[in-house]
Amino acid sequence: MKSYLGIINRYQQYLPVTKNTPVITLNEVNTPLIYAPKLSAELGPNFRVYLKYEGLNPTGSFKDRGMTMAISKAMEKGLKAVICASTGNTSASAAAYAARAGLKCIVVIPEGAIALGKLAQGLIHGAKVIAVRGNFDDALRVVREISQNYKVELVNSINPYRIEGQKTASFEICDFLGLAPDFHCLPVGNAGNITAYWKGYKEYYAYKKIKSLPRMLGFQALGAAPIVKGHPIKNPRTIATAIKIGNPASWEKAEEARDESKGAIKAVSDSQIISAYKFLAQKEGVFVEPASAASVAGLFMLGKEKFFPPIKNKEIKIICTLTGHGLKDPQAALKTIKSPPVVKAQLEAVVKKAGL
Ligand code: F0G
């Protein structure tokens, strides 16, 4: 049996790697594209929605795609340390891949604003985790300055190798479907991922692997929606901590993806995010973190707004990227759902409560 050895191995010919690149991999990705029957039915009879479940990566988020590239290239350059700012997932991934590579990893996070699972990951992988009194945008400003003045590689998505790795998600989707989807929905935070997906689709189109391009639909949280509002947000707020970002680094690239693809970037409220979060868990059996549910919240919203033109006899294929696993943020789940009742350890009591 031919074993799967991670994205650099699988998509080598489309990535800036050479024989001299030491490949640091955790056999990331090749994540499933899961058909979502209930979600499709909510939209209408000719919709077919697939979930690109990126929570099934080694560290539980899509960041591993970019990190295998960024850390491998840092090793190739002979660097000894990497640094990033993070709302949690980038730091978890950087810490894991740096541990594997034997590199020092410094992580700067906004104080008190990181989901528990992500904080635990950074710490247990041995990163030097430092919290700053400020938000993600402040943390990113600091690490950018440090990387310009010290011999340490920045592994946020401003690092072009991160985008190169992340673009492979588009390749996987097209390889699986045998064509490009019609629409692609995803959450937007620092805007690296929408940039990467669009780059991937365009490259596959140029290589003649696909005959059309999808329209990109990005969703920000309403309290952290700088691109939608057209100006940076000083104090971003949202339950979706992963995308609580007021001044995205790849702002212009995200607008380019939107405009070139004739797509849209819109805002969804926290209550829309939570209801999509619960829908995914309770109707599709897929547990994601709140930020990831923004893609589905946006899809529901556009469906209600009749954004999608009804095309007779044509199936409309839509992808929703689910960026991170639900176990990253168990507190968000527990805040959303009532705690379990406690009864006597007796058959009658349990049967009564269970409603049997
Ligand atoms: N979803 C999740 C779960 C994320 O962690 C992020 C970003 C996004 C969506 C948005 O992706 O930034 O490429 O637009 N998390 C970064 C981090 C900022 O530090 O982990 P983006």
mmCIF file of C-alpha atoms and ligand atoms in Angstrom:
data_model
loop_
_atom_site.group_PDB
_atom_site.id
_atom_site.type_symbol
_atom_site.label_atom_id
_atom_site.label_comp_id
_atom_site.label_asym_id
_atom_site.label_seq_id
_atom_site.Cartn_x
_atom_site.Cartn_y
_atom_site.Cartn_z
ATOM 1 C CA MET A 1 0.000 0.000 0.000
ATOM 2 C CA LYS A 2 1.269 3.449 -0.886
ATOM 3 C CA SER A 3 1.315 5.467 2.300
ATOM 4 C CA TYR A 4 0.129 9.047 2.601
ATOM 5 C CA LEU A 5 2.977 11.305 3.604
ATOM 6 C CA GLY A 6 1.502 14.793 3.893
ATOM 7 C CA ILE A 7 0.900 17.624 1.465
ATOM 8 C CA ILE A 8 4.465 18.477 0.498
ATOM 9 C CA ASN A 9 4.881 14.933 -0.688
ATOM 10 C CA ARG A 10 1.500 14.817 -2.424
ATOM 11 C CA TYR A 11 1.565 18.214 -4.159
ATOM 12 C CA GLN A 12 5.341 18.714 -4.521
ATOM 13 C CA GLN A 13 5.112 19.792 -8.161
ATOM 14 C CA TYR A 14 2.894 22.773 -7.223
ATOM 15 C CA LEU A 15 4.930 23.893 -4.199
ATOM 16 C CA PRO A 16 8.181 25.864 -3.867
ATOM 17 C CA VAL A 17 10.218 22.951 -2.525
ATOM 18 C CA THR A 18 13.405 21.341 -3.775
ATOM 19 C CA LYS A 19 15.342 18.191 -3.013
ATOM 20 C CA ASN A 20 17.115 20.206 -0.343
ATOM 21 C CA THR A 21 13.975 21.075 1.591
ATOM 22 C CA PRO A 22 13.904 19.053 4.804
ATOM 23 C CA VAL A 23 10.244 18.057 4.960
ATOM 24 C CA ILE A 24 8.779 18.474 8.430
ATOM 25 C CA THR A 25 5.439 16.706 8.357
ATOM 26 C CA LEU A 26 2.868 15.124 10.644
ATOM 27 C CA ASN A 27 1.150 13.513 7.625
ATOM 28 C CA GLU A 28 -1.259 16.434 7.689
ATOM 29 C CA VAL A 29 -4.409 16.857 5.650
ATOM 30 C CA ASN A 30 -6.124 14.799 2.978
ATOM 31 C CA THR A 31 -9.148 15.830 5.056
ATOM 32 C CA PRO A 32 -12.592 14.490 4.143
ATOM 33 C CA LEU A 33 -15.118 16.355 2.064
ATOM 34 C CA ILE A 34 -18.319 15.345 3.796
ATOM 35 C CA TYR A 35 -21.662 15.633 2.019
ATOM 36 C CA ALA A 36 -24.155 17.535 4.197
ATOM 37 C CA PRO A 37 -27.678 16.299 3.322
ATOM 38 C CA LYS A 38 -29.624 18.341 5.897
ATOM 39 C CA LEU A 39 -27.800 21.536 5.112
ATOM 40 C CA SER A 40 -28.310 20.974 1.379
ATOM 41 C CA ALA A 41 -32.036 20.364 1.930
ATOM 42 C CA GLU A 42 -32.349 23.632 3.878
ATOM 43 C CA LEU A 43 -31.153 25.504 0.798
ATOM 44 C CA GLY A 44 -33.298 23.752 -1.788
ATOM 45 C CA PRO A 45 -33.553 20.708 -4.057
ATOM 46 C CA ASN A 46 -30.686 21.460 -6.426
ATOM 47 C CA PHE A 47 -28.108 22.319 -3.802
ATOM 48 C CA ARG A 48 -25.303 19.979 -2.836
ATOM 49 C CA VAL A 49 -23.245 21.201 0.092
ATOM 50 C CA TYR A 50 -19.978 19.591 1.184
ATOM 51 C CA LEU A 51 -18.067 20.224 4.386
ATOM 52 C CA LYS A 52 -14.289 20.383 4.110
ATOM 53 C CA TYR A 53 -13.585 19.213 7.630
ATOM 54 C CA GLU A 54 -10.198 20.716 8.424
ATOM 55 C CA GLY A 55 -10.619 19.950 12.114
ATOM 56 C CA LEU A 56 -9.278 16.491 11.278
ATOM 57 C CA ASN A 57 -5.727 17.709 10.875
ATOM 58 C CA PRO A 58 -2.948 16.633 13.294
ATOM 59 C CA THR A 59 -3.386 19.714 15.500
ATOM 60 C CA GLY A 60 -7.106 20.081 14.796
ATOM 61 C CA SER A 61 -7.128 22.969 12.327
ATOM 62 C CA PHE A 62 -6.325 23.977 8.743
ATOM 63 C CA LYS A 63 -3.176 25.734 9.941
ATOM 64 C CA ASP A 64 -1.174 22.495 9.595
ATOM 65 C CA ARG A 65 -1.317 22.811 5.807
ATOM 66 C CA GLY A 66 0.612 26.048 5.894
ATOM 67 C CA MET A 67 2.769 25.141 8.853
ATOM 68 C CA THR A 68 4.374 22.066 7.280
ATOM 69 C CA MET A 69 5.589 24.423 4.519
ATOM 70 C CA ALA A 70 6.609 27.341 6.754
ATOM 71 C CA ILE A 71 8.548 25.170 9.214
ATOM 72 C CA SER A 72 10.205 23.104 6.463
ATOM 73 C CA LYS A 73 11.358 26.320 4.745
ATOM 74 C CA ALA A 74 12.618 27.782 8.049
ATOM 75 C CA MET A 75 14.703 24.609 8.466
ATOM 76 C CA GLU A 76 15.979 24.895 4.889
ATOM 77 C CA LYS A 77 17.139 28.449 5.652
ATOM 78 C CA GLY A 78 18.997 27.132 8.708
ATOM 79 C CA LEU A 79 16.966 29.180 11.194
ATOM 80 C CA LYS A 80 16.745 28.104 14.807
ATOM 81 C CA ALA A 81 13.561 29.824 15.996
ATOM 82 C CA VAL A 82 10.074 30.750 14.813
ATOM 83 C CA ILE A 83 7.548 33.239 16.153
ATOM 84 C CA CYS A 84 3.868 33.970 15.635
ATOM 85 C CA ALA A 85 0.945 35.942 17.006
ATOM 86 C CA SER A 86 -2.213 33.933 17.280
ATOM 87 C CA THR A 87 -5.839 33.610 18.243
ATOM 88 C CA GLY A 88 -4.840 30.040 19.116
ATOM 89 C CA ASN A 89 -4.756 27.714 16.127
ATOM 90 C CA THR A 90 -1.667 29.103 14.418
ATOM 91 C CA SER A 91 0.190 28.861 17.718
ATOM 92 C CA ALA A 92 -0.946 25.262 18.328
ATOM 93 C CA SER A 93 0.245 24.266 14.872
ATOM 94 C CA ALA A 94 3.502 26.244 15.013
ATOM 95 C CA ALA A 95 4.295 24.739 18.417
ATOM 96 C CA ALA A 96 3.706 21.171 17.196
ATOM 97 C CA TYR A 97 5.688 21.462 13.955
ATOM 98 C CA ALA A 98 8.504 23.381 15.679
ATOM 99 C CA ALA A 99 8.703 20.645 18.326
ATOM 100 C CA ARG A 100 8.990 18.054 15.573
ATOM 101 C CA ALA A 101 11.686 20.083 13.819
ATOM 102 C CA GLY A 102 13.584 20.839 17.030
ATOM 103 C CA LEU A 103 13.117 24.601 16.609
ATOM 104 C CA LYS A 104 12.432 27.112 19.348
ATOM 105 C CA CYS A 105 8.900 28.458 19.089
ATOM 106 C CA ILE A 106 7.680 31.755 20.519
ATOM 107 C CA VAL A 107 3.971 32.418 20.612
ATOM 108 C CA VAL A 108 2.371 35.766 21.422
ATOM 109 C CA ILE A 109 -1.320 35.678 22.273
ATOM 110 C CA PRO A 110 -3.931 38.198 23.362
ATOM 111 C CA GLU A 111 -4.420 37.804 27.118
ATOM 112 C CA GLY A 112 -7.513 35.824 28.112
ATOM 113 C CA ALA A 113 -8.793 35.493 24.549
ATOM 114 C CA ILE A 114 -7.615 32.034 23.525
ATOM 115 C CA ALA A 115 -9.788 28.910 23.661
ATOM 116 C CA LEU A 116 -8.627 26.451 26.302
ATOM 117 C CA GLY A 117 -7.663 23.582 23.987
ATOM 118 C CA LYS A 118 -5.460 25.829 21.877
ATOM 119 C CA LEU A 119 -3.662 27.273 24.878
ATOM 120 C CA ALA A 120 -3.019 23.754 26.186
ATOM 121 C CA GLN A 121 -1.588 22.714 22.813
ATOM 122 C CA GLY A 122 0.907 25.561 22.625
ATOM 123 C CA LEU A 123 2.077 24.903 26.166
ATOM 124 C CA ILE A 124 2.372 21.114 26.005
ATOM 125 C CA HIS A 125 4.346 21.262 22.745
ATOM 126 C CA GLY A 126 6.892 23.342 24.621
ATOM 127 C CA ALA A 127 6.441 26.733 22.975
ATOM 128 C CA LYS A 128 7.371 29.871 24.868
ATOM 129 C CA VAL A 129 3.852 31.270 25.200
ATOM 130 C CA ILE A 130 3.600 34.953 26.110
ATOM 131 C CA ALA A 131 0.305 36.760 26.612
ATOM 132 C CA VAL A 132 0.113 40.495 25.890
ATOM 133 C CA ARG A 133 -2.346 43.034 27.238
ATOM 134 C CA GLY A 134 -4.028 43.728 23.942
ATOM 135 C CA ASN A 135 -5.803 42.009 21.088
ATOM 136 C CA PHE A 136 -4.563 39.853 18.177
ATOM 137 C CA ASP A 137 -3.745 42.915 16.066
ATOM 138 C CA ASP A 138 -1.454 44.229 18.848
ATOM 139 C CA ALA A 139 0.212 40.819 19.144
ATOM 140 C CA LEU A 140 0.815 40.671 15.381
ATOM 141 C CA ARG A 141 2.363 44.146 15.373
ATOM 142 C CA VAL A 142 4.824 43.080 18.093
ATOM 143 C CA VAL A 143 5.888 39.817 16.423
ATOM 144 C CA ARG A 144 6.333 41.565 13.077
ATOM 145 C CA GLU A 145 8.726 44.024 14.721
ATOM 146 C CA ILE A 146 10.611 41.228 16.482
ATOM 147 C CA SER A 147 11.011 39.204 13.278
ATOM 148 C CA GLN A 148 12.442 42.269 11.526
ATOM 149 C CA ASN A 149 15.030 42.783 14.245
ATOM 150 C CA TYR A 150 15.960 39.270 15.388
ATOM 151 C CA LYS A 151 16.942 36.017 13.681
ATOM 152 C CA VAL A 152 13.567 34.402 14.023
ATOM 153 C CA GLU A 153 11.135 33.378 11.277
ATOM 154 C CA LEU A 154 7.613 34.785 11.337
ATOM 155 C CA VAL A 155 5.141 31.956 10.671
ATOM 156 C CA ASN A 156 1.912 33.934 10.527
ATOM 157 C CA SER A 157 0.115 33.858 7.190
ATOM 158 C CA ILE A 158 2.084 36.906 6.005
ATOM 159 C CA ASN A 159 4.772 34.269 5.481
ATOM 160 C CA PRO A 160 4.259 33.320 1.805
ATOM 161 C CA TYR A 161 4.998 29.637 2.482
ATOM 162 C CA ARG A 162 1.956 29.453 4.740
ATOM 163 C CA ILE A 163 -0.248 30.489 1.805
ATOM 164 C CA GLU A 164 1.523 28.010 -0.467
ATOM 165 C CA GLY A 165 0.702 25.148 1.878
ATOM 166 C CA GLN A 166 -2.865 26.250 2.486
ATOM 167 C CA LYS A 167 -3.680 26.534 -1.217
ATOM 168 C CA THR A 168 -3.536 22.713 -1.400
ATOM 169 C CA ALA A 169 -7.010 22.594 0.170
ATOM 170 C CA SER A 170 -8.407 23.777 -3.165
ATOM 171 C CA PHE A 171 -6.446 21.078 -4.967
ATOM 172 C CA GLU A 172 -7.863 18.381 -2.696
ATOM 173 C CA ILE A 173 -11.420 19.610 -3.239
ATOM 174 C CA CYS A 174 -11.066 19.645 -7.030
ATOM 175 C CA ASP A 175 -9.307 16.272 -7.054
ATOM 176 C CA PHE A 176 -12.130 14.796 -4.976
ATOM 177 C CA LEU A 177 -15.011 16.291 -6.964
ATOM 178 C CA GLY A 178 -13.311 16.005 -10.335
ATOM 179 C CA LEU A 179 -14.248 19.663 -10.937
ATOM 180 C CA ALA A 180 -14.383 23.034 -9.194
ATOM 181 C CA PRO A 181 -17.341 23.846 -6.943
ATOM 182 C CA ASP A 182 -19.693 26.715 -7.852
ATOM 183 C CA PHE A 183 -19.311 28.526 -4.541
ATOM 184 C CA HIS A 184 -16.870 28.308 -1.671
ATOM 185 C CA CYS A 185 -17.770 29.594 1.805
ATOM 186 C CA LEU A 186 -15.226 30.181 4.539
ATOM 187 C CA PRO A 187 -14.655 32.249 7.678
ATOM 188 C CA VAL A 188 -12.357 35.271 7.364
ATOM 189 C CA GLY A 189 -10.079 36.429 10.171
ATOM 190 C CA ASN A 190 -6.581 37.522 9.224
ATOM 191 C CA ALA A 191 -7.662 36.673 5.655
ATOM 192 C CA GLY A 192 -4.820 34.296 4.798
ATOM 193 C CA ASN A 193 -7.053 31.331 4.104
ATOM 194 C CA ILE A 194 -9.365 32.991 1.571
ATOM 195 C CA THR A 195 -6.204 34.266 -0.144
ATOM 196 C CA ALA A 196 -4.747 30.757 -0.205
ATOM 197 C CA TYR A 197 -7.885 29.013 -1.484
ATOM 198 C CA TRP A 198 -8.287 31.510 -4.304
ATOM 199 C CA LYS A 199 -4.624 31.124 -5.265
ATOM 200 C CA GLY A 200 -5.076 27.328 -5.303
ATOM 201 C CA TYR A 201 -8.163 27.439 -7.500
ATOM 202 C CA LYS A 202 -6.536 29.859 -9.945
ATOM 203 C CA GLU A 203 -3.428 27.694 -10.211
ATOM 204 C CA TYR A 204 -5.430 24.520 -10.817
ATOM 205 C CA TYR A 205 -7.346 26.415 -13.505
ATOM 206 C CA ALA A 206 -4.084 27.542 -15.120
ATOM 207 C CA TYR A 207 -2.812 23.931 -15.035
ATOM 208 C CA LYS A 208 -6.081 22.945 -16.756
ATOM 209 C CA LYS A 209 -7.052 20.640 -13.906
ATOM 210 C CA ILE A 210 -10.425 22.425 -13.662
ATOM 211 C CA LYS A 211 -12.565 24.192 -16.259
ATOM 212 C CA SER A 212 -14.214 26.832 -14.074
ATOM 213 C CA LEU A 213 -13.561 28.796 -10.910
ATOM 214 C CA PRO A 214 -15.768 29.064 -7.829
ATOM 215 C CA ARG A 215 -17.151 32.287 -6.421
ATOM 216 C CA MET A 216 -15.534 32.939 -3.057
ATOM 217 C CA LEU A 217 -17.843 33.795 -0.149
ATOM 218 C CA GLY A 218 -16.047 34.986 2.993
ATOM 219 C CA PHE A 219 -17.688 35.633 6.347
ATOM 220 C CA GLN A 220 -16.505 37.802 9.197
ATOM 221 C CA ALA A 221 -18.123 38.047 12.629
ATOM 222 C CA LEU A 222 -20.316 41.123 12.874
ATOM 223 C CA GLY A 223 -18.326 42.596 15.786
ATOM 224 C CA ALA A 224 -15.044 41.944 13.945
ATOM 225 C CA ALA A 225 -15.859 42.781 10.346
ATOM 226 C CA PRO A 226 -13.290 45.328 9.122
ATOM 227 C CA ILE A 227 -13.450 44.262 5.467
ATOM 228 C CA VAL A 228 -17.239 44.475 5.394
ATOM 229 C CA LYS A 229 -17.264 47.834 7.162
ATOM 230 C CA GLY A 230 -14.357 49.209 5.151
ATOM 231 C CA HIS A 231 -12.200 50.274 8.103
ATOM 232 C CA PRO A 232 -10.138 48.614 10.880
ATOM 233 C CA ILE A 233 -12.054 47.748 14.061
ATOM 234 C CA LYS A 234 -10.279 48.934 17.190
ATOM 235 C CA ASN A 235 -11.936 46.611 19.691
ATOM 236 C CA PRO A 236 -13.186 43.578 17.789
ATOM 237 C CA ARG A 237 -15.763 41.473 19.632
ATOM 238 C CA THR A 238 -17.218 38.047 18.914
ATOM 239 C CA ILE A 239 -17.761 34.666 20.525
ATOM 240 C CA ALA A 240 -15.736 33.240 17.623
ATOM 241 C CA THR A 241 -12.366 34.066 19.208
ATOM 242 C CA ALA A 242 -10.397 32.568 16.297
ATOM 243 C CA ILE A 243 -11.607 35.346 13.971
ATOM 244 C CA LYS A 244 -11.653 38.185 16.506
ATOM 245 C CA ILE A 245 -9.409 40.352 14.342
ATOM 246 C CA GLY A 246 -9.806 44.056 13.609
ATOM 247 C CA ASN A 247 -7.129 44.674 11.002
ATOM 248 C CA PRO A 248 -6.419 41.609 8.833
ATOM 249 C CA ALA A 249 -2.920 41.277 7.394
ATOM 250 C CA SER A 250 -4.173 39.951 4.037
ATOM 251 C CA TRP A 251 -7.012 42.484 3.712
ATOM 252 C CA GLU A 252 -6.253 43.479 0.106
ATOM 253 C CA LYS A 253 -5.713 39.894 -1.047
ATOM 254 C CA ALA A 254 -9.089 38.940 0.415
ATOM 255 C CA GLU A 255 -10.728 41.771 -1.508
ATOM 256 C CA GLU A 256 -8.937 40.575 -4.629
ATOM 257 C CA ALA A 257 -10.302 37.037 -4.122
ATOM 258 C CA ARG A 258 -13.773 38.477 -3.629
ATOM 259 C CA ASP A 259 -13.648 40.743 -6.671
ATOM 260 C CA GLU A 260 -11.850 38.447 -9.120
ATOM 261 C CA SER A 261 -14.208 35.571 -8.289
ATOM 262 C CA LYS A 262 -17.328 37.764 -8.314
ATOM 263 C CA GLY A 263 -17.906 36.651 -4.758
ATOM 264 C CA ALA A 264 -18.753 38.460 -1.542
ATOM 265 C CA ILE A 265 -17.469 39.112 1.959
ATOM 266 C CA LYS A 266 -20.270 39.550 4.479
ATOM 267 C CA ALA A 267 -20.800 39.665 8.224
ATOM 268 C CA VAL A 268 -22.683 37.163 10.399
ATOM 269 C CA SER A 269 -23.819 37.824 13.970
ATOM 270 C CA ASP A 270 -22.787 35.731 16.965
ATOM 271 C CA SER A 271 -26.302 34.337 17.225
ATOM 272 C CA GLN A 272 -26.182 33.249 13.563
ATOM 273 C CA ILE A 273 -22.790 31.642 14.247
ATOM 274 C CA ILE A 274 -24.113 29.774 17.293
ATOM 275 C CA SER A 275 -27.155 28.505 15.490
ATOM 276 C CA ALA A 276 -24.995 27.184 12.605
ATOM 277 C CA TYR A 277 -22.607 25.693 15.207
ATOM 278 C CA LYS A 278 -25.485 23.770 16.783
ATOM 279 C CA PHE A 279 -26.961 22.779 13.406
ATOM 280 C CA LEU A 280 -23.666 21.228 12.328
ATOM 281 C CA ALA A 281 -23.280 19.309 15.583
ATOM 282 C CA GLN A 282 -26.908 18.223 15.940
ATOM 283 C CA LYS A 283 -28.033 17.662 12.336
ATOM 284 C CA GLU A 284 -24.837 16.740 10.502
ATOM 285 C CA GLY A 285 -22.869 15.172 13.363
ATOM 286 C CA VAL A 286 -19.884 17.443 12.793
ATOM 287 C CA PHE A 287 -18.387 19.291 15.767
ATOM 288 C CA VAL A 288 -16.488 22.449 14.905
ATOM 289 C CA GLU A 289 -15.325 25.498 16.793
ATOM 290 C CA PRO A 290 -17.535 28.617 16.624
ATOM 291 C CA ALA A 291 -15.364 30.482 14.077
ATOM 292 C CA SER A 292 -15.637 27.550 11.692
ATOM 293 C CA ALA A 293 -19.421 27.707 11.820
ATOM 294 C CA ALA A 294 -19.263 31.231 10.347
ATOM 295 C CA SER A 295 -19.030 29.674 6.869
ATOM 296 C CA VAL A 296 -22.283 27.788 7.386
ATOM 297 C CA ALA A 297 -23.962 30.736 9.129
ATOM 298 C CA GLY A 298 -23.141 32.806 6.068
ATOM 299 C CA LEU A 299 -24.470 30.150 3.730
ATOM 300 C CA PHE A 300 -27.779 30.033 5.627
ATOM 301 C CA MET A 301 -27.979 33.822 5.498
ATOM 302 C CA LEU A 302 -27.343 34.018 1.752
ATOM 303 C CA GLY A 303 -29.797 31.178 1.157
ATOM 304 C CA LYS A 304 -32.508 33.142 2.943
ATOM 305 C CA GLU A 305 -31.601 36.285 1.009
ATOM 306 C CA LYS A 306 -32.058 34.332 -2.277
ATOM 307 C CA PHE A 307 -28.487 35.172 -3.184
ATOM 308 C CA PHE A 308 -28.096 31.974 -5.219
ATOM 309 C CA PRO A 309 -29.787 32.115 -8.597
ATOM 310 C CA PRO A 310 -32.020 29.074 -9.194
ATOM 311 C CA ILE A 311 -30.495 27.268 -12.150
ATOM 312 C CA LYS A 312 -32.820 24.699 -13.756
ATOM 313 C CA ASN A 313 -31.509 21.159 -14.009
ATOM 314 C CA LYS A 314 -28.175 22.144 -12.568
ATOM 315 C CA GLU A 315 -26.836 21.040 -9.270
ATOM 316 C CA ILE A 316 -25.190 23.883 -7.355
ATOM 317 C CA LYS A 317 -22.110 22.599 -5.583
ATOM 318 C CA ILE A 318 -21.074 24.535 -2.507
ATOM 319 C CA ILE A 319 -18.113 23.931 -0.204
ATOM 320 C CA CYS A 320 -18.043 25.148 3.383
ATOM 321 C CA THR A 321 -14.608 25.007 4.963
ATOM 322 C CA LEU A 322 -14.844 23.984 8.610
ATOM 323 C CA THR A 323 -11.538 25.356 9.809
ATOM 324 C CA GLY A 324 -11.128 23.897 13.299
ATOM 325 C CA HIS A 325 -12.304 21.048 15.532
ATOM 326 C CA GLY A 326 -14.977 21.647 18.161
ATOM 327 C CA LEU A 327 -12.829 20.134 20.893
ATOM 328 C CA LYS A 328 -10.545 23.153 20.624
ATOM 329 C CA ASP A 329 -13.109 25.167 22.540
ATOM 330 C CA PRO A 330 -15.195 22.948 24.855
ATOM 331 C CA GLN A 331 -16.213 25.971 26.905
ATOM 332 C CA ALA A 332 -18.044 27.462 23.915
ATOM 333 C CA ALA A 333 -20.079 24.256 23.602
ATOM 334 C CA LEU A 334 -20.888 24.144 27.299
ATOM 335 C CA LYS A 335 -21.946 27.794 27.287
ATOM 336 C CA THR A 336 -24.334 27.076 24.420
ATOM 337 C CA ILE A 337 -26.024 23.972 25.814
ATOM 338 C CA LYS A 338 -27.612 23.319 29.243
ATOM 339 C CA SER A 339 -25.531 21.206 31.655
ATOM 340 C CA PRO A 340 -26.772 17.621 32.127
ATOM 341 C CA PRO A 341 -29.327 16.984 34.898
ATOM 342 C CA VAL A 342 -28.276 14.895 37.902
ATOM 343 C CA VAL A 343 -30.653 12.189 39.162
ATOM 344 C CA LYS A 344 -30.520 9.197 41.519
ATOM 345 C CA ALA A 345 -28.505 6.191 40.254
ATOM 346 C CA GLN A 346 -31.712 4.232 39.652
ATOM 347 C CA LEU A 347 -33.323 2.811 36.520
ATOM 348 C CA GLU A 348 -36.634 4.660 37.033
ATOM 349 C CA ALA A 349 -35.008 8.017 37.568
ATOM 350 C CA VAL A 350 -32.798 7.739 34.468
ATOM 351 C CA VAL A 351 -35.638 6.392 32.294
ATOM 352 C CA LYS A 352 -37.904 9.226 33.369
ATOM 353 C CA LYS A 353 -35.308 11.887 32.605
ATOM 354 C CA ALA A 354 -34.416 10.218 29.298
ATOM 355 C CA GLY A 355 -38.040 10.412 28.218
ATOM 356 C CA LEU A 356 -38.208 6.756 27.210
HETATM 357 N N1 F0G B 1 -11.132 29.649 11.518
HETATM 358 C C1 F0G B 1 -10.292 29.316 12.503
HETATM 359 C C2 F0G B 1 -10.651 28.169 13.372
HETATM 360 C C3 F0G B 1 -9.102 30.059 12.699
HETATM 361 O O1 F0G B 1 -8.278 29.723 13.679
HETATM 362 C C4 F0G B 1 -8.823 31.157 11.857
HETATM 363 C C5 F0G B 1 -7.638 31.971 12.058
HETATM 364 C C6 F0G B 1 -9.741 31.441 10.835
HETATM 365 C C7 F0G B 1 -10.875 30.670 10.698
HETATM 366 C C8 F0G B 1 -9.535 32.551 9.884
HETATM 367 O O2 F0G B 1 -8.535 32.279 8.961
HETATM 368 O O3 F0G B 1 -7.041 34.170 9.476
HETATM 369 O O4 F0G B 1 -6.739 32.822 7.413
HETATM 370 O O5 F0G B 1 -8.690 34.367 7.660
HETATM 371 N N2 F0G B 1 -6.842 31.868 13.034
HETATM 372 C C9 F0G B 1 -5.589 32.587 13.175
HETATM 373 C C10 F0G B 1 -4.825 32.058 14.361
HETATM 374 C C11 F0G B 1 -5.711 34.050 13.137
HETATM 375 O O6 F0G B 1 -4.021 32.786 14.957
HETATM 376 O O7 F0G B 1 -4.964 30.879 14.690
HETATM 377 P P1 F0G B 1 -7.697 33.485 8.328
#
